[in-house]
GROMACS .gro file of N, CA and C in nm:
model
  471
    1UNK      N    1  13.005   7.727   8.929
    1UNK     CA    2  13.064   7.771   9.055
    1UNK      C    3  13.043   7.661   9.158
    2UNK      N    4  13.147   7.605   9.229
    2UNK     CA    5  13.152   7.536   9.300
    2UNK      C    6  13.065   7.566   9.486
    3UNK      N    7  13.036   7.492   9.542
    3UNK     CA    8  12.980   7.535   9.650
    3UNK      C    9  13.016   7.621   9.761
    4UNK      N   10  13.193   7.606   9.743
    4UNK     CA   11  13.239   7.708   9.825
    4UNK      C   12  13.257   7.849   9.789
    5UNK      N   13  13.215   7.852   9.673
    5UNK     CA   14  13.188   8.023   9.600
    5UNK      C   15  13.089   8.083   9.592
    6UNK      N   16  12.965   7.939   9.565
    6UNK     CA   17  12.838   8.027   9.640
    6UNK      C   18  12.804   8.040   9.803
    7UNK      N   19  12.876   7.994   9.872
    7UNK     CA   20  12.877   8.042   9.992
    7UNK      C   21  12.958   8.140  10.021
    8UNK      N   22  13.069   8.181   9.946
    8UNK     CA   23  13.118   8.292   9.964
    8UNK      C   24  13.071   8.449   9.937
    9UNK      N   25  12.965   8.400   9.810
    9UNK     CA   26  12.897   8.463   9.722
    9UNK      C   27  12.758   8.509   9.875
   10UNK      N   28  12.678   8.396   9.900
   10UNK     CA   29  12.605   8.443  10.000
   10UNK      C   30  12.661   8.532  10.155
   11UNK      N   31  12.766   8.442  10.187
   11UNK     CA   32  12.791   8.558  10.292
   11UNK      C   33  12.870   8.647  10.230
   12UNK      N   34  12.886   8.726  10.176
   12UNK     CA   35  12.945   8.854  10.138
   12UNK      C   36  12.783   8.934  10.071
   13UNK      N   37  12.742   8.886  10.048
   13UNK     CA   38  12.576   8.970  10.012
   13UNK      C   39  12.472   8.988  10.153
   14UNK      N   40  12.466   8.887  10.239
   14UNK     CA   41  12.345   8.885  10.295
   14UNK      C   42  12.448   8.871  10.487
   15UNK      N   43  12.430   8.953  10.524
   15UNK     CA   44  12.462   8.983  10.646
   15UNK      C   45  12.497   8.828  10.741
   16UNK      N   46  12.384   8.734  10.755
   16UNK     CA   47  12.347   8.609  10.844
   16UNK      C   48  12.391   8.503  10.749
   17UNK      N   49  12.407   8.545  10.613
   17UNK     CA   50  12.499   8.388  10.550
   17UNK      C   51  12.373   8.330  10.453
   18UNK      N   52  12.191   8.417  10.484
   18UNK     CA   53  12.103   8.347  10.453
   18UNK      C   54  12.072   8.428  10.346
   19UNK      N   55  11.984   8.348  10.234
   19UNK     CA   56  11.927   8.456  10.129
   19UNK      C   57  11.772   8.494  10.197
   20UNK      N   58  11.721   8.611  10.219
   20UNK     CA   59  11.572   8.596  10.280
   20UNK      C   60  11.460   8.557  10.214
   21UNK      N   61  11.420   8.501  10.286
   21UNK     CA   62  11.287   8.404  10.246
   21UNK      C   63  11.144   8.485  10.285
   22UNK      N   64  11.027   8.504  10.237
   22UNK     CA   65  10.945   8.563  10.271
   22UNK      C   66  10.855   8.457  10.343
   23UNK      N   67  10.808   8.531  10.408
   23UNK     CA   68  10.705   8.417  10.467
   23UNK      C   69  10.719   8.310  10.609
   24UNK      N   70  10.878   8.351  10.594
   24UNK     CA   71  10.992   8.247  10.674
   24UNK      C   72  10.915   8.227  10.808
   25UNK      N   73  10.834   8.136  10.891
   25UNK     CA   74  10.800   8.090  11.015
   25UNK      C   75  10.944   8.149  11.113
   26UNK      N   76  10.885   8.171  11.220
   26UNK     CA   77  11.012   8.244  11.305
   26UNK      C   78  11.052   8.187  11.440
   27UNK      N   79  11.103   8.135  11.467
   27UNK     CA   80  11.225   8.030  11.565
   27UNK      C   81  11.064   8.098  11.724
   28UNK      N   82  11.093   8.013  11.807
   28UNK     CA   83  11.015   8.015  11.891
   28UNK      C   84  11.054   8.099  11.967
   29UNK      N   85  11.122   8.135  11.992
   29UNK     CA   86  11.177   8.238  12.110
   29UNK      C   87  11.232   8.397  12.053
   30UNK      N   88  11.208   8.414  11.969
   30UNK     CA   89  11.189   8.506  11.868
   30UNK      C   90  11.111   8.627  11.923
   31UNK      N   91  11.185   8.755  11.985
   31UNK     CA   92  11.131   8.856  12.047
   31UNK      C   93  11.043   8.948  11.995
   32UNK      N   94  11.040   8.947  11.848
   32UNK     CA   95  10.968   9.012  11.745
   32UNK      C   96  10.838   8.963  11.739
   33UNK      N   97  10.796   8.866  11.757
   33UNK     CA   98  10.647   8.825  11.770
   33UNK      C   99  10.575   8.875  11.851
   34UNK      N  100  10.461   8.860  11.777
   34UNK     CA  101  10.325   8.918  11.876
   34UNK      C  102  10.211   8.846  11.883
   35UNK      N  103  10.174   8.820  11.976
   35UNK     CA  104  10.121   8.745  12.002
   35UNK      C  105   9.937   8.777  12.037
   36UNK      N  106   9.839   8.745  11.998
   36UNK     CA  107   9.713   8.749  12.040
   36UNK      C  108   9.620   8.626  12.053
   37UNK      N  109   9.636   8.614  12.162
   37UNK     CA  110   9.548   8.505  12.278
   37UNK      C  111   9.394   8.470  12.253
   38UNK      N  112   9.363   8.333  12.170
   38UNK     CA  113   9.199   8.313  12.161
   38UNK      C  114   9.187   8.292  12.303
   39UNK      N  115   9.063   8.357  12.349
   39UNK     CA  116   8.980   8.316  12.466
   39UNK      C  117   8.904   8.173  12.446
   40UNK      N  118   8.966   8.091  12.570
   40UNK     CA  119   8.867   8.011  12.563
   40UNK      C  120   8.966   7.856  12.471
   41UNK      N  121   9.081   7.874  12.449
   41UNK     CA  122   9.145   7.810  12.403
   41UNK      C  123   9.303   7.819  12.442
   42UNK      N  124   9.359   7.731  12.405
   42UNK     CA  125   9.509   7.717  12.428
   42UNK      C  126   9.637   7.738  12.304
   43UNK      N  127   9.502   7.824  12.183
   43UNK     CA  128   9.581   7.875  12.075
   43UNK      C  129   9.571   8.025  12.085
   44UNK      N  130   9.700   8.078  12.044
   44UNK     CA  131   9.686   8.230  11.995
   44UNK      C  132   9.743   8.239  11.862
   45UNK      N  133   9.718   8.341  11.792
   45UNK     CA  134   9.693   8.406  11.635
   45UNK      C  135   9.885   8.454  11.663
   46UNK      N  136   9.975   8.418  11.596
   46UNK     CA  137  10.117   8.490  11.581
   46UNK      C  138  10.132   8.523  11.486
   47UNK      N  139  10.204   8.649  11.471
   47UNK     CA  140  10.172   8.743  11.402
   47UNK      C  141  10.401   8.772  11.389
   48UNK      N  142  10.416   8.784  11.273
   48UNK     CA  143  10.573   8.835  11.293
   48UNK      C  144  10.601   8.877  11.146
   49UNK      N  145  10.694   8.972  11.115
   49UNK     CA  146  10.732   9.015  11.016
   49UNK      C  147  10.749   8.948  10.839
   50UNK      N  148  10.771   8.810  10.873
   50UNK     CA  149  10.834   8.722  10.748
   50UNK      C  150  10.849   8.806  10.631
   51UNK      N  151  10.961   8.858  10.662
   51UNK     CA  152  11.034   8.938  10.545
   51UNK      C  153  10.951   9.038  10.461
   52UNK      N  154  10.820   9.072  10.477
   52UNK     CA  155  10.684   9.144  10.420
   52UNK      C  156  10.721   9.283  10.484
   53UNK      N  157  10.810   9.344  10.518
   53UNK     CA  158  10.870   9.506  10.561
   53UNK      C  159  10.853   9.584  10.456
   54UNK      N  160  10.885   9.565  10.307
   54UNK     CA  161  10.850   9.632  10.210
   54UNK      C  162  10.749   9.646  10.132
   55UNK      N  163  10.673   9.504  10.182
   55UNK     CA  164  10.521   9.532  10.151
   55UNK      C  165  10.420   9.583  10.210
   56UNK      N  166  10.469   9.622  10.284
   56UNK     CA  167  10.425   9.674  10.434
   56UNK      C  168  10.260   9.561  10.468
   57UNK      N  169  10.295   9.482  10.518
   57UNK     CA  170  10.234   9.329  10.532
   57UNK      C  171  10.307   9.254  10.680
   58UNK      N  172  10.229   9.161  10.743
   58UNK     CA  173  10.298   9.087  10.844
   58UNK      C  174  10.238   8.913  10.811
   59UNK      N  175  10.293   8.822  10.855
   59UNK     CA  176  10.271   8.702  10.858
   59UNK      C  177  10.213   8.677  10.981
   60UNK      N  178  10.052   8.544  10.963
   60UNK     CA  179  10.040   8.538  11.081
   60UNK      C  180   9.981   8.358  11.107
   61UNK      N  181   9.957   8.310  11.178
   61UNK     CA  182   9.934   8.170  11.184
   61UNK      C  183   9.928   8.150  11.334
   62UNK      N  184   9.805   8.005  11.306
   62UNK     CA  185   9.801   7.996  11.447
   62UNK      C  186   9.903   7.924  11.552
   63UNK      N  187   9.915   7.955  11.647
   63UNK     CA  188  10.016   7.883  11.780
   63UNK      C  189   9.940   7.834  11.868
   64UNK      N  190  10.040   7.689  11.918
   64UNK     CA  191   9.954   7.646  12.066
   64UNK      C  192  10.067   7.673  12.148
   65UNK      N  193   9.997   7.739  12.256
   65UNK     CA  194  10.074   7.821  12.391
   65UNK      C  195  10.149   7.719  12.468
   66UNK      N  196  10.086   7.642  12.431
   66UNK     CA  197  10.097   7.493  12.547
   66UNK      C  198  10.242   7.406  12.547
   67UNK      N  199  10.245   7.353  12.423
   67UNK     CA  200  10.303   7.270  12.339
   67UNK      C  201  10.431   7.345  12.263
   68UNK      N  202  10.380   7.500  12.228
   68UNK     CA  203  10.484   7.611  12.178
   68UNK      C  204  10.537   7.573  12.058
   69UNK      N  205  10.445   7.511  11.973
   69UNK     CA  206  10.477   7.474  11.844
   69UNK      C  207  10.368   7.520  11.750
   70UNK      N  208  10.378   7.580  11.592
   70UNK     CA  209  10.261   7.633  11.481
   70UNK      C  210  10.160   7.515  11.476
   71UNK      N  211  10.038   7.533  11.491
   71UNK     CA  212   9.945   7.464  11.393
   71UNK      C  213   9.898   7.518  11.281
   72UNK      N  214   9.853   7.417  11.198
   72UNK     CA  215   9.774   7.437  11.086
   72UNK      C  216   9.613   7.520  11.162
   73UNK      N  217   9.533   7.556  11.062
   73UNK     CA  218   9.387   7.617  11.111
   73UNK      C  219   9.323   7.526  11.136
   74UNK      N  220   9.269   7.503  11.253
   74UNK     CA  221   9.167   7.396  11.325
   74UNK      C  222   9.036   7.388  11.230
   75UNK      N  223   9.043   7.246  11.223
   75UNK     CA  224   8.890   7.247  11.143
   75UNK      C  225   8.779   7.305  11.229
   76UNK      N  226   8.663   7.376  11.122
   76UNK     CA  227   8.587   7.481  11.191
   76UNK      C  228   8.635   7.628  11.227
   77UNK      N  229   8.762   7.680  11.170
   77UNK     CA  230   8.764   7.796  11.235
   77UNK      C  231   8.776   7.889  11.071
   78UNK      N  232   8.730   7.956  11.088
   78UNK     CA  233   8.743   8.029  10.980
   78UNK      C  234   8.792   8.215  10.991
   79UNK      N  235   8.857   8.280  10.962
   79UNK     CA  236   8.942   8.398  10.930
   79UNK      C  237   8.907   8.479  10.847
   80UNK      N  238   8.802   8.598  10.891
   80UNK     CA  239   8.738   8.656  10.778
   80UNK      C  240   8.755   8.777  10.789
   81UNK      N  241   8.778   8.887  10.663
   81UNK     CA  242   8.812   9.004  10.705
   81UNK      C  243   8.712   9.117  10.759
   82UNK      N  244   8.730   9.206  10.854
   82UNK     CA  245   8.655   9.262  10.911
   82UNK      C  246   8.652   9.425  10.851
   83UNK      N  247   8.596   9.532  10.785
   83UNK     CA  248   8.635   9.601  10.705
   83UNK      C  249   8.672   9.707  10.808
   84UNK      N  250   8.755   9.788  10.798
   84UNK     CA  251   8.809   9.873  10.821
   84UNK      C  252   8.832  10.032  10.703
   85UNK      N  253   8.778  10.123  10.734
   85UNK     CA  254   8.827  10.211  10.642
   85UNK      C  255   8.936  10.263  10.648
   86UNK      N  256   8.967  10.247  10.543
   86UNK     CA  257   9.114  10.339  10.450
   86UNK      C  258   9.160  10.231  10.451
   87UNK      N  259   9.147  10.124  10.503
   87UNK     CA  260   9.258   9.993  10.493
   87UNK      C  261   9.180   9.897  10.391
   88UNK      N  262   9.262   9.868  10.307
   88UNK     CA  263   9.256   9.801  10.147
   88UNK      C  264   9.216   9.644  10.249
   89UNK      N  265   9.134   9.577  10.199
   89UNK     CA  266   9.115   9.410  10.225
   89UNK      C  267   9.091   9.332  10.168
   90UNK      N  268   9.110   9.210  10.152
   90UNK     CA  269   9.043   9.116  10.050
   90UNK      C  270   8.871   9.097  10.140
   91UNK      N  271   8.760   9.148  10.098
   91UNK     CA  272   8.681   9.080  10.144
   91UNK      C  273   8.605   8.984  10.184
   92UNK      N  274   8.577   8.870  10.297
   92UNK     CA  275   8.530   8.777  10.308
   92UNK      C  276   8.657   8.686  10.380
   93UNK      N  277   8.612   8.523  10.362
   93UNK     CA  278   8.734   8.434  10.423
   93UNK      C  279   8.866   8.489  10.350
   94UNK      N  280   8.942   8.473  10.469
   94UNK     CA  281   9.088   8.519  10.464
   94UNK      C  282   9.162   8.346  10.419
   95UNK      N  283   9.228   8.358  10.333
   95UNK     CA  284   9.259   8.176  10.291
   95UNK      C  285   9.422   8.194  10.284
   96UNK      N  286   9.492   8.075  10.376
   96UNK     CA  287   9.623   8.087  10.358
   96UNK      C  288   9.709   8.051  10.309
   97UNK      N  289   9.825   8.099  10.286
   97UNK     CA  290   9.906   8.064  10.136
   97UNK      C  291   9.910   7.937  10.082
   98UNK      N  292   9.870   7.847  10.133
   98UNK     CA  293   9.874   7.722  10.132
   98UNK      C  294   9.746   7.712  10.022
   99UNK      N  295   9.620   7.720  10.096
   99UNK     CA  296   9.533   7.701  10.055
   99UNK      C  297   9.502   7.796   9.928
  100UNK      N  298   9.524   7.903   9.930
  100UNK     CA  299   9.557   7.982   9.784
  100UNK      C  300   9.638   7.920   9.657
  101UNK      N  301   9.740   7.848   9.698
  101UNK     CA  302   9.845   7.830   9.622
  101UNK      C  303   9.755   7.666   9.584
  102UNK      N  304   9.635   7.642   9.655
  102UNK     CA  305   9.568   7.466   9.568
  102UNK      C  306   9.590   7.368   9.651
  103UNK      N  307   9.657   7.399   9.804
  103UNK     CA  308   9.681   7.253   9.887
  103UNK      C  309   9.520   7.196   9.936
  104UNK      N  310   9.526   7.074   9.941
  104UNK     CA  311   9.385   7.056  10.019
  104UNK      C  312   9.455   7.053  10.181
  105UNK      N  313   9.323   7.126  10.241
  105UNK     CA  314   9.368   7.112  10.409
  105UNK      C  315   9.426   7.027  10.446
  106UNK      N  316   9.377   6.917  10.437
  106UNK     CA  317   9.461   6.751  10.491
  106UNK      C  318   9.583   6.724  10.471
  107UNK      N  319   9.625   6.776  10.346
  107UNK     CA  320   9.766   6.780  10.311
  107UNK      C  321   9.870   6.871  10.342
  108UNK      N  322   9.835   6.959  10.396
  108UNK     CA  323   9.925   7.080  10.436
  108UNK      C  324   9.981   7.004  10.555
  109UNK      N  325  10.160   7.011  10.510
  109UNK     CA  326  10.224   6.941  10.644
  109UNK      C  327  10.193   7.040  10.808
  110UNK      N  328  10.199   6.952  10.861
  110UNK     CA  329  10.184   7.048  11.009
  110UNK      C  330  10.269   7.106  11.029
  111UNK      N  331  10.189   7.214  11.119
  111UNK     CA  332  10.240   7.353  11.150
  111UNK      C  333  10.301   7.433  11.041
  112UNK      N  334  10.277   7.396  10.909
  112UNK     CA  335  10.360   7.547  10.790
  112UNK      C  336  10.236   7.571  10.732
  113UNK      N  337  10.101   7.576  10.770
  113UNK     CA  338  10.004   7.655  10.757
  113UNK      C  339  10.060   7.867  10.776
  114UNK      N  340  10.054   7.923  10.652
  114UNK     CA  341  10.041   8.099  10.712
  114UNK      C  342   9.984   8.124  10.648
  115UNK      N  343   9.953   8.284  10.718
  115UNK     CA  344   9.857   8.366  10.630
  115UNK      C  345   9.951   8.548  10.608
  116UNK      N  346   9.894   8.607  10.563
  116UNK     CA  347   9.975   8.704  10.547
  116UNK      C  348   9.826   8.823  10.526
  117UNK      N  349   9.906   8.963  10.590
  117UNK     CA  350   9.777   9.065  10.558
  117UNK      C  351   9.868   9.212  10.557
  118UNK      N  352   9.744   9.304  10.492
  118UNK     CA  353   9.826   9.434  10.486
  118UNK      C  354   9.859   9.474  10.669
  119UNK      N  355   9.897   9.582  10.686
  119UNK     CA  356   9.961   9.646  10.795
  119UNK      C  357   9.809   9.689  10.847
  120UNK      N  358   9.737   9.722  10.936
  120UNK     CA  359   9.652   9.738  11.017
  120UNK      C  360   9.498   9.659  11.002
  121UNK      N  361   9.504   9.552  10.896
  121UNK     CA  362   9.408   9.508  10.873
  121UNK      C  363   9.356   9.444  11.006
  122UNK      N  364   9.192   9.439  11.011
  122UNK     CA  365   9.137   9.368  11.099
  122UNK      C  366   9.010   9.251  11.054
  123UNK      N  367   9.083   9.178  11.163
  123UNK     CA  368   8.989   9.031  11.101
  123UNK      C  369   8.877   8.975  11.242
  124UNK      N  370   8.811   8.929  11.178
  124UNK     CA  371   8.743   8.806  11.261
  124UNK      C  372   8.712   8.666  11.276
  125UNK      N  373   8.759   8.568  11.377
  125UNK     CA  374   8.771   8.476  11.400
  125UNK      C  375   8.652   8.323  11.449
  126UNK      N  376   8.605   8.314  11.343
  126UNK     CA  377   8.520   8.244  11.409
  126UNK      C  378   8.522   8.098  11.429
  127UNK      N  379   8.445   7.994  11.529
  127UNK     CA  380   8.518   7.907  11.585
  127UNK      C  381   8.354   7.861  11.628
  128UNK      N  382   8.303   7.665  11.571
  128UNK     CA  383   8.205   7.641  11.627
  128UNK      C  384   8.149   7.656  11.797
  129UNK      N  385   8.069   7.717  11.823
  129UNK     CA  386   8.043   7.705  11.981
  129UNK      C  387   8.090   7.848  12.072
  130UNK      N  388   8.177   7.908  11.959
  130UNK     CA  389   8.248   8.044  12.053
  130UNK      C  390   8.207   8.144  12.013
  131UNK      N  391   8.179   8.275  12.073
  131UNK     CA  392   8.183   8.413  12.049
  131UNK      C  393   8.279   8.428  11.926
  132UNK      N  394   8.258   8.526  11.836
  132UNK     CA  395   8.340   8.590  11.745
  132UNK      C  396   8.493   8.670  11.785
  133UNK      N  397   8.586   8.626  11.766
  133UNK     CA  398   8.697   8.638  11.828
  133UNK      C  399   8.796   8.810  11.764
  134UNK      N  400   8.799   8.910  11.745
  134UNK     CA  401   8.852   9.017  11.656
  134UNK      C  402   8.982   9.106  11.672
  135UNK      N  403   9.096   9.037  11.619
  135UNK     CA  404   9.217   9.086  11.611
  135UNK      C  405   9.263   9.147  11.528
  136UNK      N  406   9.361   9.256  11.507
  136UNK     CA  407   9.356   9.361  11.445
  136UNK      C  408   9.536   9.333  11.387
  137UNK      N  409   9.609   9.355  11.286
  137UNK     CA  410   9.705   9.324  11.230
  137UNK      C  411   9.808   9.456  11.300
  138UNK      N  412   9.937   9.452  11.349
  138UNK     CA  413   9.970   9.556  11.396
  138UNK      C  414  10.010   9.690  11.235
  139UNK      N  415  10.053   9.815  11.269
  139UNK     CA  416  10.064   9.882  11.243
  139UNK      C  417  10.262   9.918  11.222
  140UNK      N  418  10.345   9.930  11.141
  140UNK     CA  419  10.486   9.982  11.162
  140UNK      C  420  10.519  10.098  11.136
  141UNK      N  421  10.601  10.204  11.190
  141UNK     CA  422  10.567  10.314  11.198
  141UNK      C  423  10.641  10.351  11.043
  142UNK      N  424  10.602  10.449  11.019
  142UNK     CA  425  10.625  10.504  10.887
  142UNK      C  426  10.743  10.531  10.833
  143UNK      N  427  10.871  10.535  10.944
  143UNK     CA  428  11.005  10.526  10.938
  143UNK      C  429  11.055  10.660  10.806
  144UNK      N  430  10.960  10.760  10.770
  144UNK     CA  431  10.987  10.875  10.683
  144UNK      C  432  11.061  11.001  10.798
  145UNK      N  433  11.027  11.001  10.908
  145UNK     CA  434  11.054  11.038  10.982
  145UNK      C  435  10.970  11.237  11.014
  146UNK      N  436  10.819  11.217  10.973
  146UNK     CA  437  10.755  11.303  10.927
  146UNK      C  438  10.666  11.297  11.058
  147UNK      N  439  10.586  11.388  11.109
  147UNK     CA  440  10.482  11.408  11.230
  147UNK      C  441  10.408  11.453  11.231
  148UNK      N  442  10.246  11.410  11.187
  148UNK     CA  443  10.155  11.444  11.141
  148UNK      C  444  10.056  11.534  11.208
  149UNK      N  445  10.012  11.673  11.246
  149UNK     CA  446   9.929  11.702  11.342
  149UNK      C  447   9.812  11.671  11.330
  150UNK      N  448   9.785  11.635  11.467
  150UNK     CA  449   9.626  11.554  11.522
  150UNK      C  450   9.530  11.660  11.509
  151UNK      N  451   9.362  11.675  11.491
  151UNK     CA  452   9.296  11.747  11.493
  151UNK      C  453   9.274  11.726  11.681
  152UNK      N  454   9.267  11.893  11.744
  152UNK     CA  455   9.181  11.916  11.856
  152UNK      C  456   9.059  11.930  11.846
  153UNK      N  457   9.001  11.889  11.990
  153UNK     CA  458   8.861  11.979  12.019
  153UNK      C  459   8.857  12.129  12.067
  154UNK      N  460   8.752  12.137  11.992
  154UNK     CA  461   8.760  12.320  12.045
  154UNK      C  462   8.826  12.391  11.927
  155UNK      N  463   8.764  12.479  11.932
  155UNK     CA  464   8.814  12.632  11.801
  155UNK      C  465   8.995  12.664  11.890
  156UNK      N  466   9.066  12.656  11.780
  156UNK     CA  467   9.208  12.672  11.885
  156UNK      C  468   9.219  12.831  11.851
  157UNK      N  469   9.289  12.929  11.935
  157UNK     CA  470   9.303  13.022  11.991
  157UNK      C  471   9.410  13.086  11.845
   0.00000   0.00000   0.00000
């Protein structure tokens, strides 16, 4: 098949013309991101969907606010999971796909450092010289369209 058939082939399957990519880093101005701010620095933890909706998972990596471009993980900082019950974790350093998949740090081109985690996981951030930093993975709503009742206080009537 010639190239103009698999492009015909892609946009007639995939809405944007693109096949989705997991993991996909997300354009800077990108309203879907979320963002959580280290104290004490000019990086925050971004956090955005990369195609992980059915794994119910989010992508996250660090950003400089400044500059408004991904970095790789600053030497010295390490990403460790913080346990949470009912929420499944890998215990201990959190290591990112990069570094899972065998890159040595040095080699990971800049800024395509990510990491990826289940849906409410919470981690902790630690960083030579700083307080322990603890951000929590967001939550997407259950989209079953079901409404769970809350327990009250008090014997109800």
């Amino acid at each position: 098949m010639c190239n103009d058939g698999w492009d015909r082939l892609i946009n007639a399957s995939y809405p944007n013309g693109r096949i989705p990519t997991l993991g996909e880093k997300p354009q800077v101005d990108d309203t879907d991101v979320l963002y959580c701010r280290i104290p004490d620095s000019i990086l925050a933890i971004r956090i955005w969907s990369g195609g992980m909706e059915r794994h119910r998972q989010y992508c996250f990596d660090f950003f400089d606010v400044v500059e408004r471009v991904a970095m790789n993980t600053p030497y010295g900082y390490v990403i460790s999971s913080y346990p949470t019950p009912g929420v499944f974790a890998h215990p201990g350093e959190q290591k990112s796909w990069e570094t899972a998949a065998g890159w040595e740090r040095g080699r990971i081109p800049p800024g395509t450092e990510k990491y990826s985690a289940i849906e409410g996981s919470r981690f902790v951030l630690t960083r030579p010289g700083k307080m322990p930093y603890y951000f929590e993975i967001p939550r997407r709503p259950s989209g079953d369209g079901l409404v769970f009742a809350q327990p009250q206080a008090g014997i109800p009537y």
